[in-house]
Amino acid sequence: MATASGAMKVAAHDAPMTGEEKKVIFASSLGTVFEWYDFYLYGSLAVFIGKQFFAALDPTAQFIASLLAFAAGFIVRPFGALVFGRLGDMIGRKYTFLVTILIMGLSTFIVGVLPGYASIGVAAPIILVGLRILQGLALGGEYGGAATYVAEHAPHGKRGAYTAWIQTTATLGLMLSLMVILGTRTFLGDVAFGDWGWRVPFIVSILLLAISVWIRLSMNESPAFKKMKEEGKVSKAPLSESFGQWKNLKIVLLALFGLVMGQGVVWYTGQFYALFFLANVLKVDSATANIMVAVSLIIGTPFFVIFGTLSDKIGRKPIILAGMLLAVLTYFPLFKALTGAANPELAKAQVTAQISVKADPGTCSFQGSPIAREVDFLSGCDIAKRALTQSSASYENVAAPAGTPTTIKVGDKELTPPTASTTAGGHKFDDASAKAIGAFKKDLAEALKAAGYPPKAKPIEFMGGQWWSVVGILTILVIYVTMVYGPIAAMLVELFPTRIRYTSMSLPYHIGNGWFGGLLPSVTFAMVAANGNMYYGLWYPIVIAAVCFVIGLLFVRETKDVDIYARD
């Protein structure tokens, strides 16, 4: 009798989804797209936000500070996972959705109308970071609910295919944010956009919020949760069940270190860092960079569903691990190829006229400091490295004996940077130092130009051969993203029982993506600034993905045949 009942249960799960269920899943995915749009606007506009809210810092420190404020949203995501995961497991998936979308949408809108540093002083960056924290908390509760909700509606044997649609939402949200930014910038012009037009994409998000709330109100509760609630099996303490019992905590740790940690760094490298590298390191016009990344996302996005569907047939684990391994083996050649395709003059100069900084290591400071101002760098080594970092020029560090003056060698030309001193209070360089640093920067710019280093990439002809070469490389990076990300929602859902699923899967996901992945732009920028080589930051995702690959290969089990309804 039990066997017959089980067979009937599985058969029911194999039945095609109804039109109403598809509508609910579509509504969930669309709302999540809007939420990701809100979240990524900040990252895409980090340069403008740095100028508006961190005006007291020099340009390099402005950008670092804006990236760290962006990272603040990622840091708190696990705490949002705990708060909203608990609510989702206790009161339901649907109502948690409404709260998260309201917090996210209102926080984004307020960023658009928040006065800058020039108007309200230090209160501006403080309020900005607070809003980023609210966004991170909301997103921390969003993904686990969306993935759980969709998986619990999907028929048995098709969870990979259906949850893959949720996986497209982050990419689609990023793409939507890029297109709105591009459209606004094109319509207003660069000057108006830099002055006030960057606020428009944040402000119009209030329309997306209204649509999202309407969508969320029309959704039904997950059938698995309704069934569990009717049977009185809802967890009364999902946090202690998830993380206070070793049998569940062990799975949480394996999910983090054997799956999501590597997936997070591959995701952010292939999409967000690729855009940052193209626009800020290779100096490609930002509008062109946004268009090329958007096209690569359009080409690559269907692969989320392709790999999600394939995972229903051959398993989740081999596809996810293959994506990590490809990233580990090919990131360096791919990003070097991206340099050659997007800025061939820079690639040539790096080969024919290498740059080195020879200095006493004791006189060199950490260039990636988020609170440093230009006046905090007074030694010849610091002034040299600061100037090279601001020029996005890779250089080699050469240790010199103590007391030796710093020298920069650009090809065959050698320069000696000055040392500096500040006025009383240390707020600016004294007149002699300012004049000497200005002269040095001018000489360095001329030396870089003479050696073939371009101040920015030459314009790339739209749809030309060079344009498609760049898009092709970007698309490969996006496909790696789809391999690690497409099947992972289904796999995380299948690892945990229904009563604590929302809580248990949300925490490792948001630590892996929010901390390991979300901190990637800040960490890689600091690594490059400290080392001098513009590719050095790639070691961060490569090492993490390699460690995750080994742990996943040895200790994480396959889950594609798990019956999630049987796991209350």
Coordinates of C-alpha atoms in Angstrom, one line a residue:
M1 CA 0.0 0.0 0.0
A2 CA 2.8 2.4 0.9
T3 CA 4.6 1.6 -2.4
A4 CA 1.4 2.3 -4.4
S5 CA 1.0 5.6 -2.5
G6 CA 4.5 6.6 -3.2
A7 CA 4.1 5.7 -6.9
M8 CA 1.0 7.9 -7.1
K9 CA 2.9 10.7 -5.5
V10 CA 5.8 10.6 -7.9
A11 CA 3.4 10.3 -10.8
A12 CA 1.6 13.5 -9.6
H13 CA 4.9 15.3 -9.5
D14 CA 5.7 14.2 -13.1
A15 CA 2.5 15.7 -14.4
P16 CA 2.8 18.8 -16.6
M17 CA 2.4 22.1 -14.8
T18 CA -0.9 23.8 -15.1
G19 CA -1.4 27.2 -16.7
E20 CA -1.9 28.8 -13.3
E21 CA 1.3 27.4 -11.9
K22 CA 3.3 28.7 -14.9
K23 CA 1.7 32.1 -14.4
V24 CA 2.7 32.1 -10.8
I25 CA 6.3 31.1 -11.6
F26 CA 6.5 33.8 -14.3
A27 CA 5.2 36.4 -11.9
S28 CA 7.8 35.3 -9.3
S29 CA 10.6 35.5 -11.9
L30 CA 9.5 38.9 -13.2
G31 CA 9.4 40.4 -9.8
T32 CA 12.9 39.1 -9.0
V33 CA 14.2 40.7 -12.2
F34 CA 13.0 44.0 -10.9
E35 CA 14.6 43.4 -7.6
W36 CA 18.0 42.6 -9.2
Y37 CA 17.6 45.7 -11.4
D38 CA 17.3 47.8 -8.2
F39 CA 20.4 46.1 -6.7
Y40 CA 22.7 46.4 -9.6
L41 CA 22.0 50.1 -10.5
Y42 CA 24.3 51.1 -7.7
G43 CA 27.2 48.9 -9.0
S44 CA 26.8 50.1 -12.5
L45 CA 26.9 53.8 -11.4
A46 CA 29.6 53.5 -8.8
V47 CA 31.8 56.1 -10.4
F48 CA 29.1 58.8 -10.4
I49 CA 28.0 57.9 -6.9
G50 CA 31.6 58.1 -5.7
K51 CA 31.8 61.7 -7.0
Q52 CA 28.5 62.7 -5.5
F53 CA 28.7 61.1 -2.0
F54 CA 32.5 60.7 -1.4
A55 CA 33.6 64.1 -2.7
A56 CA 36.0 64.6 0.2
L57 CA 38.3 61.8 -1.2
D58 CA 40.6 61.9 -4.3
P59 CA 39.2 60.2 -7.4
T60 CA 40.8 56.8 -6.8
A61 CA 39.7 56.7 -3.2
Q62 CA 36.2 57.8 -4.3
F63 CA 35.9 54.8 -6.5
I64 CA 37.2 52.4 -3.9
A65 CA 34.8 53.9 -1.3
S66 CA 31.9 53.6 -3.6
L67 CA 32.8 50.0 -4.3
L68 CA 33.0 49.3 -0.6
A69 CA 29.6 50.9 0.0
F70 CA 28.3 48.7 -2.8
A71 CA 29.9 45.8 -0.9
A72 CA 28.1 46.7 2.2
G73 CA 24.9 45.5 0.6
F74 CA 26.5 42.1 0.0
I75 CA 28.0 41.8 3.5
V76 CA 24.5 42.0 5.1
R77 CA 22.8 39.6 2.7
P78 CA 23.4 36.6 4.9
F79 CA 21.6 38.4 7.8
G80 CA 18.7 39.1 5.5
A81 CA 18.7 35.4 4.7
L82 CA 18.4 34.6 8.4
V83 CA 15.6 37.1 9.1
F84 CA 13.5 36.5 6.0
G85 CA 14.4 32.8 5.7
R86 CA 13.0 32.3 9.2
L87 CA 9.8 34.2 8.3
G88 CA 9.5 32.2 5.0
D89 CA 9.7 28.9 6.8
M90 CA 7.2 29.9 9.5
I91 CA 4.6 32.1 7.8
G92 CA 5.0 31.3 4.1
R93 CA 6.9 32.2 0.9
K94 CA 4.3 34.6 -0.6
Y95 CA 4.1 37.2 2.3
T96 CA 7.9 37.3 2.6
F97 CA 8.1 38.3 -1.0
L98 CA 6.0 41.4 -0.4
V99 CA 8.2 42.6 2.4
T100 CA 11.5 42.2 0.5
I101 CA 10.3 43.9 -2.7
L102 CA 9.0 46.9 -0.7
I103 CA 12.2 47.4 1.2
M104 CA 14.3 47.0 -1.9
G105 CA 12.2 49.3 -4.1
L106 CA 11.8 52.1 -1.6
S107 CA 15.5 52.1 -0.7
T108 CA 16.5 52.3 -4.4
F109 CA 14.1 55.2 -5.0
I110 CA 15.5 57.2 -2.0
V111 CA 19.0 56.8 -3.4
G112 CA 17.7 58.7 -6.5
V113 CA 16.6 61.7 -4.5
L114 CA 19.2 61.7 -1.7
P115 CA 21.2 64.9 -1.5
G116 CA 25.0 64.6 -2.1
Y117 CA 28.0 65.4 0.0
A118 CA 28.0 69.0 -1.3
S119 CA 24.5 69.6 0.2
I120 CA 24.4 67.7 3.5
G121 CA 28.0 66.8 4.1
V122 CA 29.0 63.6 5.9
A123 CA 25.4 62.6 6.4
A124 CA 25.1 61.8 2.7
P125 CA 27.5 58.8 2.6
I126 CA 26.2 57.6 6.0
I127 CA 22.6 57.5 4.7
L128 CA 23.7 56.0 1.4
V129 CA 25.4 53.1 3.2
G130 CA 22.3 52.6 5.3
L131 CA 20.2 52.3 2.2
R132 CA 22.6 49.8 0.7
I133 CA 22.3 47.8 3.9
L134 CA 18.5 47.8 3.6
Q135 CA 18.9 46.6 0.0
G136 CA 21.2 43.8 1.0
L137 CA 18.9 42.7 3.8
A138 CA 15.9 42.6 1.3
L139 CA 17.9 40.7 -1.3
G140 CA 19.1 38.3 1.3
G141 CA 15.4 37.2 1.8
E142 CA 14.5 37.3 -1.9
Y143 CA 16.5 34.6 -3.7
G144 CA 15.9 31.7 -1.3
G145 CA 12.2 32.4 -1.4
A146 CA 12.1 32.7 -5.2
A147 CA 14.1 29.5 -5.7
T148 CA 12.1 27.6 -3.1
Y149 CA 8.8 28.9 -4.4
V150 CA 9.5 27.9 -8.0
A151 CA 11.0 24.5 -7.1
E152 CA 8.0 23.6 -5.0
H153 CA 5.7 24.3 -7.9
A154 CA 7.8 22.4 -10.5
P155 CA 7.1 18.8 -11.4
H156 CA 9.5 16.1 -10.4
G157 CA 12.2 15.7 -13.0
K158 CA 11.9 19.2 -14.3
R159 CA 13.1 21.3 -11.3
G160 CA 16.4 22.2 -13.0
A161 CA 14.5 23.5 -16.1
Y162 CA 12.0 25.5 -14.1
T163 CA 14.3 27.0 -11.5
A164 CA 16.7 28.0 -14.2
W165 CA 14.2 30.7 -15.1
I166 CA 14.8 32.2 -11.7
Q167 CA 18.6 32.0 -12.4
T168 CA 18.1 34.2 -15.4
T169 CA 16.6 37.0 -13.3
A170 CA 19.9 38.3 -11.9
T171 CA 21.4 38.6 -15.4
L172 CA 18.3 40.1 -16.8
G173 CA 18.1 42.6 -14.0
L174 CA 21.7 43.6 -14.6
M175 CA 21.0 43.9 -18.3
L176 CA 17.9 45.9 -17.7
S177 CA 19.9 48.3 -15.4
L178 CA 22.5 48.7 -18.1
M179 CA 20.0 49.4 -20.8
V180 CA 18.1 52.0 -18.7
I181 CA 21.4 53.7 -17.9
L182 CA 22.5 53.7 -21.5
G183 CA 19.2 55.1 -22.7
T184 CA 19.2 57.8 -20.1
R185 CA 22.8 58.8 -20.8
T186 CA 22.2 58.9 -24.5
F187 CA 19.1 61.0 -24.2
L188 CA 20.6 63.5 -21.7
G189 CA 24.2 63.6 -22.8
D190 CA 27.3 62.9 -20.7
V191 CA 27.4 66.3 -18.9
A192 CA 23.8 66.3 -17.7
F193 CA 24.0 62.5 -16.9
G194 CA 27.1 63.0 -14.7
D195 CA 25.6 66.0 -13.0
W196 CA 22.1 64.8 -12.2
G197 CA 20.9 62.3 -14.8
W198 CA 22.5 59.3 -13.1
R199 CA 19.6 59.7 -10.6
V200 CA 16.9 58.9 -13.2
P201 CA 17.3 55.1 -13.3
F202 CA 16.9 55.1 -9.5
I203 CA 13.9 57.3 -9.5
V204 CA 12.0 55.4 -12.3
S205 CA 12.4 52.2 -10.2
I206 CA 9.3 53.3 -8.3
L207 CA 7.3 52.3 -11.4
L208 CA 9.0 48.9 -11.3
L209 CA 8.1 48.6 -7.6
A210 CA 4.4 49.3 -8.3
I211 CA 4.4 46.5 -10.9
S212 CA 6.3 44.1 -8.7
V213 CA 3.9 44.6 -5.7
W214 CA 0.9 44.0 -8.0
I215 CA 2.5 40.8 -9.2
R216 CA 3.4 39.6 -5.7
L217 CA -0.2 40.2 -4.5
S218 CA -1.5 38.0 -7.3
M219 CA 0.6 35.0 -6.4
N220 CA -0.5 31.9 -4.6
E221 CA 1.3 30.2 -1.7
S222 CA 3.7 27.3 -2.5
P223 CA 1.8 23.9 -2.6
A224 CA 4.5 22.2 -0.6
F225 CA 4.3 24.8 2.2
K226 CA 0.5 24.7 2.2
K227 CA 0.6 20.9 2.5
M228 CA 3.1 21.1 5.3
K229 CA 1.1 23.8 7.1
E230 CA -2.1 21.8 6.8
E231 CA -0.3 18.8 8.3
G232 CA 1.0 20.9 11.2
K233 CA 4.7 20.3 10.3
V234 CA 5.8 23.9 10.0
S235 CA 9.0 24.5 11.8
K236 CA 8.7 26.6 15.0
A237 CA 12.5 27.2 15.2
P238 CA 14.0 27.0 11.7
L239 CA 17.2 28.7 12.7
S240 CA 18.1 26.2 15.4
E241 CA 17.0 23.3 13.2
S242 CA 19.1 24.5 10.3
F243 CA 22.3 25.5 12.1
G244 CA 22.0 24.0 15.6
Q245 CA 21.8 20.3 14.5
W246 CA 25.0 18.9 12.9
K247 CA 23.1 16.8 10.3
N248 CA 21.8 19.9 8.8
L249 CA 24.7 22.3 9.5
K250 CA 27.0 19.8 7.7
I251 CA 25.0 20.1 4.6
V252 CA 24.9 23.9 4.9
L253 CA 28.7 24.0 5.1
L254 CA 29.1 21.6 2.1
A255 CA 26.7 23.7 0.1
L256 CA 28.8 26.8 0.9
F257 CA 32.3 25.5 0.4
G258 CA 31.6 22.9 -2.2
L259 CA 29.1 24.7 -4.4
V260 CA 28.1 28.3 -3.8
M261 CA 31.5 29.9 -2.9
G262 CA 32.9 29.0 -6.4
Q263 CA 29.7 29.8 -8.1
G264 CA 29.6 33.2 -6.6
V265 CA 33.1 34.3 -7.7
V266 CA 32.5 32.9 -11.3
W267 CA 29.2 34.8 -11.5
Y268 CA 30.7 38.1 -10.5
T269 CA 33.8 37.7 -12.5
G270 CA 31.9 36.8 -15.7
Q271 CA 29.4 39.6 -15.5
F272 CA 30.2 42.4 -13.1
Y273 CA 34.0 42.3 -13.0
A274 CA 34.2 41.9 -16.8
L275 CA 32.3 45.2 -17.2
F276 CA 34.5 46.9 -14.6
F277 CA 37.6 45.6 -16.4
L278 CA 36.4 46.7 -19.8
A279 CA 35.4 50.2 -18.8
N280 CA 37.8 51.1 -16.0
V281 CA 40.9 49.2 -16.7
L282 CA 40.9 49.0 -20.5
K283 CA 39.4 52.4 -20.7
V284 CA 36.7 51.5 -23.3
D285 CA 34.0 54.1 -23.6
S286 CA 31.4 53.3 -20.9
A287 CA 28.5 53.4 -23.3
T288 CA 30.2 51.0 -25.7
A289 CA 31.2 48.7 -22.8
N290 CA 27.7 48.6 -21.5
I291 CA 26.3 47.7 -25.0
M292 CA 28.8 44.9 -25.5
V293 CA 28.2 43.4 -22.1
A294 CA 24.4 43.7 -22.7
V295 CA 24.7 41.9 -26.0
S296 CA 26.8 39.1 -24.4
L297 CA 24.2 38.7 -21.8
I298 CA 21.4 38.5 -24.4
I299 CA 23.4 35.8 -26.2
G300 CA 24.4 33.9 -23.1
T301 CA 21.2 34.1 -21.1
P302 CA 19.4 31.2 -22.8
F303 CA 22.2 28.9 -21.6
F304 CA 20.8 29.2 -18.0
V305 CA 17.8 27.3 -19.1
I306 CA 19.8 25.0 -21.4
F307 CA 22.1 23.9 -18.5
G308 CA 19.3 23.8 -16.0
T309 CA 17.4 21.4 -18.3
L310 CA 20.5 19.4 -19.0
S311 CA 21.0 19.0 -15.2
D312 CA 17.7 17.2 -15.0
K313 CA 19.2 14.6 -17.3
I314 CA 22.9 14.2 -16.3
G315 CA 22.9 15.8 -12.9
R316 CA 23.6 19.2 -11.3
K317 CA 27.0 18.5 -9.9
P318 CA 29.0 17.7 -13.1
I319 CA 27.8 20.9 -14.9
I320 CA 28.5 23.2 -11.9
L321 CA 31.9 21.8 -11.3
A322 CA 32.8 21.9 -15.1
G323 CA 32.0 25.6 -15.1
M324 CA 34.3 26.2 -12.1
L325 CA 37.1 24.2 -13.7
L326 CA 36.9 26.0 -17.0
A327 CA 37.1 29.3 -15.2
V328 CA 40.1 28.3 -13.2
L329 CA 42.0 27.1 -16.3
T330 CA 41.0 29.9 -18.7
Y331 CA 40.5 33.2 -16.8
F332 CA 44.0 34.5 -17.4
P333 CA 44.1 33.8 -21.2
L334 CA 40.6 35.1 -21.6
F335 CA 41.2 38.4 -19.9
K336 CA 44.5 38.9 -21.7
A337 CA 42.6 38.2 -24.9
L338 CA 40.0 40.7 -23.9
T339 CA 42.8 43.3 -23.5
G340 CA 44.1 42.5 -27.0
A341 CA 40.6 42.7 -28.5
A342 CA 39.3 45.8 -26.8
N343 CA 42.6 47.9 -26.4
P344 CA 45.2 46.4 -28.7
E345 CA 47.5 49.4 -28.3
L346 CA 47.6 48.8 -24.6
A347 CA 48.3 45.1 -25.1
K348 CA 51.1 45.9 -27.5
A349 CA 52.7 48.4 -25.1
Q350 CA 52.7 46.0 -22.3
V351 CA 54.8 43.6 -24.4
T352 CA 57.2 46.2 -26.0
A353 CA 57.6 48.8 -23.2
Q354 CA 57.1 47.3 -19.8
I355 CA 56.9 49.5 -16.7
S356 CA 58.7 48.9 -13.4
V357 CA 58.8 50.7 -10.1
K358 CA 62.1 50.3 -8.2
A359 CA 61.7 51.4 -4.6
D360 CA 62.6 50.8 -1.0
P361 CA 59.7 48.6 0.1
G362 CA 59.6 50.4 3.4
T363 CA 58.5 53.6 1.7
C364 CA 55.6 52.0 -0.2
S365 CA 52.0 52.1 1.3
F366 CA 48.9 50.0 0.4
Q367 CA 47.3 51.6 -2.6
G368 CA 43.9 50.0 -2.1
S369 CA 43.0 51.8 1.1
P370 CA 39.4 52.9 1.1
I371 CA 39.9 55.9 3.3
A372 CA 43.1 57.2 1.9
R373 CA 43.3 60.6 0.2
E374 CA 45.9 61.6 -2.3
V375 CA 47.6 63.8 0.4
D376 CA 48.2 60.6 2.4
F377 CA 50.7 59.4 -0.1
L378 CA 53.9 61.4 0.4
S379 CA 56.8 59.1 -0.5
G380 CA 58.2 58.8 -4.0
C381 CA 57.1 55.2 -4.2
D382 CA 53.5 56.1 -3.2
I383 CA 53.3 59.0 -5.6
A384 CA 54.6 56.9 -8.4
K385 CA 52.2 54.0 -7.8
R386 CA 49.3 56.3 -7.3
A387 CA 49.9 57.9 -10.6
L388 CA 50.3 54.6 -12.4
T389 CA 47.2 53.2 -10.8
Q390 CA 45.1 56.2 -11.8
S391 CA 46.4 55.6 -15.4
S392 CA 45.5 51.9 -15.3
A393 CA 49.1 51.1 -16.2
S394 CA 50.4 47.7 -15.1
Y395 CA 53.9 47.7 -13.5
E396 CA 56.4 45.4 -12.0
N397 CA 57.6 46.0 -8.4
V398 CA 61.4 45.9 -8.0
A399 CA 62.9 46.1 -4.4
A400 CA 65.7 48.6 -3.9
P401 CA 68.1 48.9 -1.0
A402 CA 66.9 50.9 2.0
G403 CA 67.3 54.7 1.4
T404 CA 67.4 54.4 -2.4
P405 CA 65.3 57.0 -4.2
T406 CA 62.3 55.6 -6.2
T407 CA 62.5 55.4 -10.0
I408 CA 60.0 54.5 -12.6
K409 CA 61.1 52.9 -15.9
V410 CA 58.7 53.1 -18.8
G411 CA 60.3 51.2 -21.7
D412 CA 63.7 52.9 -22.1
K413 CA 62.8 56.1 -20.2
E414 CA 63.5 56.5 -16.5
L415 CA 61.7 59.0 -14.2
T416 CA 62.2 60.0 -10.6
P417 CA 59.0 60.8 -8.7
P418 CA 59.2 63.6 -6.0
T419 CA 58.6 63.2 -2.3
A420 CA 55.9 65.5 -0.9
S421 CA 54.8 67.4 2.2
T422 CA 51.5 68.9 3.2
T423 CA 50.3 72.2 4.7
A424 CA 49.4 72.4 8.4
G425 CA 46.6 70.0 9.1
G426 CA 47.5 67.7 6.2
H427 CA 44.5 68.7 4.1
K428 CA 46.5 69.5 0.9
F429 CA 50.0 69.5 -0.5
D430 CA 52.1 72.5 0.0
D431 CA 52.7 74.7 -3.1
A432 CA 56.2 73.2 -3.9
S433 CA 54.9 69.6 -3.6
A434 CA 51.8 70.3 -5.7
K435 CA 53.9 71.8 -8.4
A436 CA 56.5 69.0 -8.3
I437 CA 53.7 66.3 -8.4
G438 CA 52.0 68.0 -11.3
A439 CA 55.2 68.2 -13.3
F440 CA 55.9 64.5 -12.6
K441 CA 52.4 63.4 -13.7
K442 CA 52.9 65.4 -16.9
D443 CA 56.2 63.8 -17.6
L444 CA 54.8 60.3 -16.8
A445 CA 51.9 60.9 -19.1
E446 CA 54.3 61.9 -21.9
A447 CA 56.5 58.9 -21.2
L448 CA 53.5 56.5 -21.3
K449 CA 52.3 58.1 -24.5
A450 CA 55.7 57.8 -26.1
A451 CA 55.9 54.2 -25.1
G452 CA 52.6 53.4 -26.8
Y453 CA 50.3 53.4 -23.7
P454 CA 47.0 54.9 -24.8
P455 CA 45.2 57.2 -22.3
K456 CA 42.0 55.4 -23.4
A457 CA 41.0 52.8 -25.8
K458 CA 40.3 53.8 -29.4
P459 CA 36.6 53.9 -30.4
I460 CA 35.3 50.4 -31.4
E461 CA 33.2 50.3 -34.5
F462 CA 29.7 49.1 -33.7
M463 CA 29.2 45.5 -35.0
G464 CA 32.6 45.5 -36.6
G465 CA 35.2 42.7 -36.4
Q466 CA 36.8 44.1 -33.2
W467 CA 33.4 44.7 -31.6
W468 CA 32.4 41.0 -32.2
S469 CA 35.7 39.8 -30.9
V470 CA 35.1 41.5 -27.6
V471 CA 31.5 40.3 -27.4
G472 CA 32.6 36.8 -28.2
I473 CA 35.1 36.8 -25.2
L474 CA 32.5 38.3 -22.9
T475 CA 29.9 35.7 -24.1
I476 CA 32.3 32.9 -23.1
L477 CA 32.6 34.4 -19.6
V478 CA 28.8 34.6 -19.4
I479 CA 28.5 30.9 -20.5
Y480 CA 30.7 29.9 -17.6
V481 CA 28.3 31.8 -15.4
T482 CA 25.3 29.9 -16.8
M483 CA 27.0 26.6 -16.1
V484 CA 27.6 27.3 -12.4
Y485 CA 24.4 29.2 -11.8
G486 CA 21.8 27.6 -14.0
P487 CA 21.5 24.3 -12.0
I488 CA 22.4 25.6 -8.5
A489 CA 18.9 26.7 -7.4
A490 CA 17.5 23.2 -7.9
M491 CA 20.5 21.6 -6.2
L492 CA 20.2 23.8 -3.1
V493 CA 16.5 23.2 -2.8
E494 CA 17.1 19.4 -3.1
L495 CA 19.7 19.4 -0.4
F496 CA 17.3 20.5 2.4
P497 CA 13.9 19.4 3.8
T498 CA 10.8 21.5 3.2
R499 CA 10.3 22.7 6.8
I500 CA 13.7 24.5 6.9
R501 CA 14.4 24.8 3.2
Y502 CA 14.1 28.6 2.9
T503 CA 16.4 29.2 5.8
S504 CA 18.9 26.5 5.2
M505 CA 19.6 27.2 1.5
S506 CA 19.5 31.0 1.8
L507 CA 22.4 31.4 4.2
P508 CA 25.1 29.5 2.2
Y509 CA 23.8 31.1 -1.0
H510 CA 24.2 34.6 0.3
I511 CA 27.5 34.0 2.1
G512 CA 28.8 32.5 -1.1
N513 CA 27.4 35.2 -3.4
G514 CA 27.3 38.1 -1.0
W515 CA 30.7 37.7 0.7
F516 CA 32.9 35.7 -1.7
G517 CA 31.2 37.0 -4.8
G518 CA 30.0 40.5 -3.8
L519 CA 33.3 41.5 -2.3
L520 CA 35.1 40.5 -5.5
P521 CA 35.2 44.0 -7.2
S522 CA 36.7 45.6 -4.0
V523 CA 39.1 42.8 -3.3
T524 CA 40.4 42.5 -6.9
F525 CA 40.8 46.3 -7.2
A526 CA 42.8 46.4 -4.0
M527 CA 45.0 43.4 -5.1
V528 CA 45.7 45.1 -8.4
A529 CA 46.5 48.4 -6.7
A530 CA 48.9 46.7 -4.3
N531 CA 50.6 44.5 -6.8
G532 CA 50.7 46.7 -9.9
N533 CA 49.7 44.0 -12.4
M534 CA 46.2 44.6 -13.8
Y535 CA 45.5 40.8 -14.1
Y536 CA 46.6 40.1 -10.5
G537 CA 43.1 40.3 -9.1
L538 CA 42.1 37.3 -11.1
W539 CA 43.9 35.1 -8.6
Y540 CA 41.0 35.8 -6.2
P541 CA 38.3 34.0 -8.2
I542 CA 40.7 31.4 -9.5
V543 CA 41.9 30.2 -6.1
I544 CA 38.4 30.2 -4.6
A545 CA 36.8 28.4 -7.5
A546 CA 39.7 25.8 -7.4
V547 CA 39.2 25.1 -3.7
C548 CA 35.4 24.9 -4.2
F549 CA 35.9 22.5 -7.1
V550 CA 38.0 20.1 -5.0
I551 CA 35.5 20.1 -2.1
G552 CA 32.5 19.7 -4.3
L553 CA 34.1 16.9 -6.3
L554 CA 35.0 14.9 -3.1
F555 CA 32.2 15.6 -0.7
V556 CA 29.0 17.0 -2.3
R557 CA 26.4 14.4 -3.4
E558 CA 24.3 14.5 -6.5
T559 CA 20.6 15.6 -5.9
K560 CA 18.7 15.5 -9.2
D561 CA 16.6 12.4 -8.3
V562 CA 15.6 13.7 -4.8
D563 CA 11.8 13.9 -4.2
I564 CA 11.6 17.2 -2.3
Y565 CA 7.9 16.5 -1.3
A566 CA 9.0 13.5 0.6
R567 CA 11.4 15.6 2.7
D568 CA 9.2 17.5 5.2

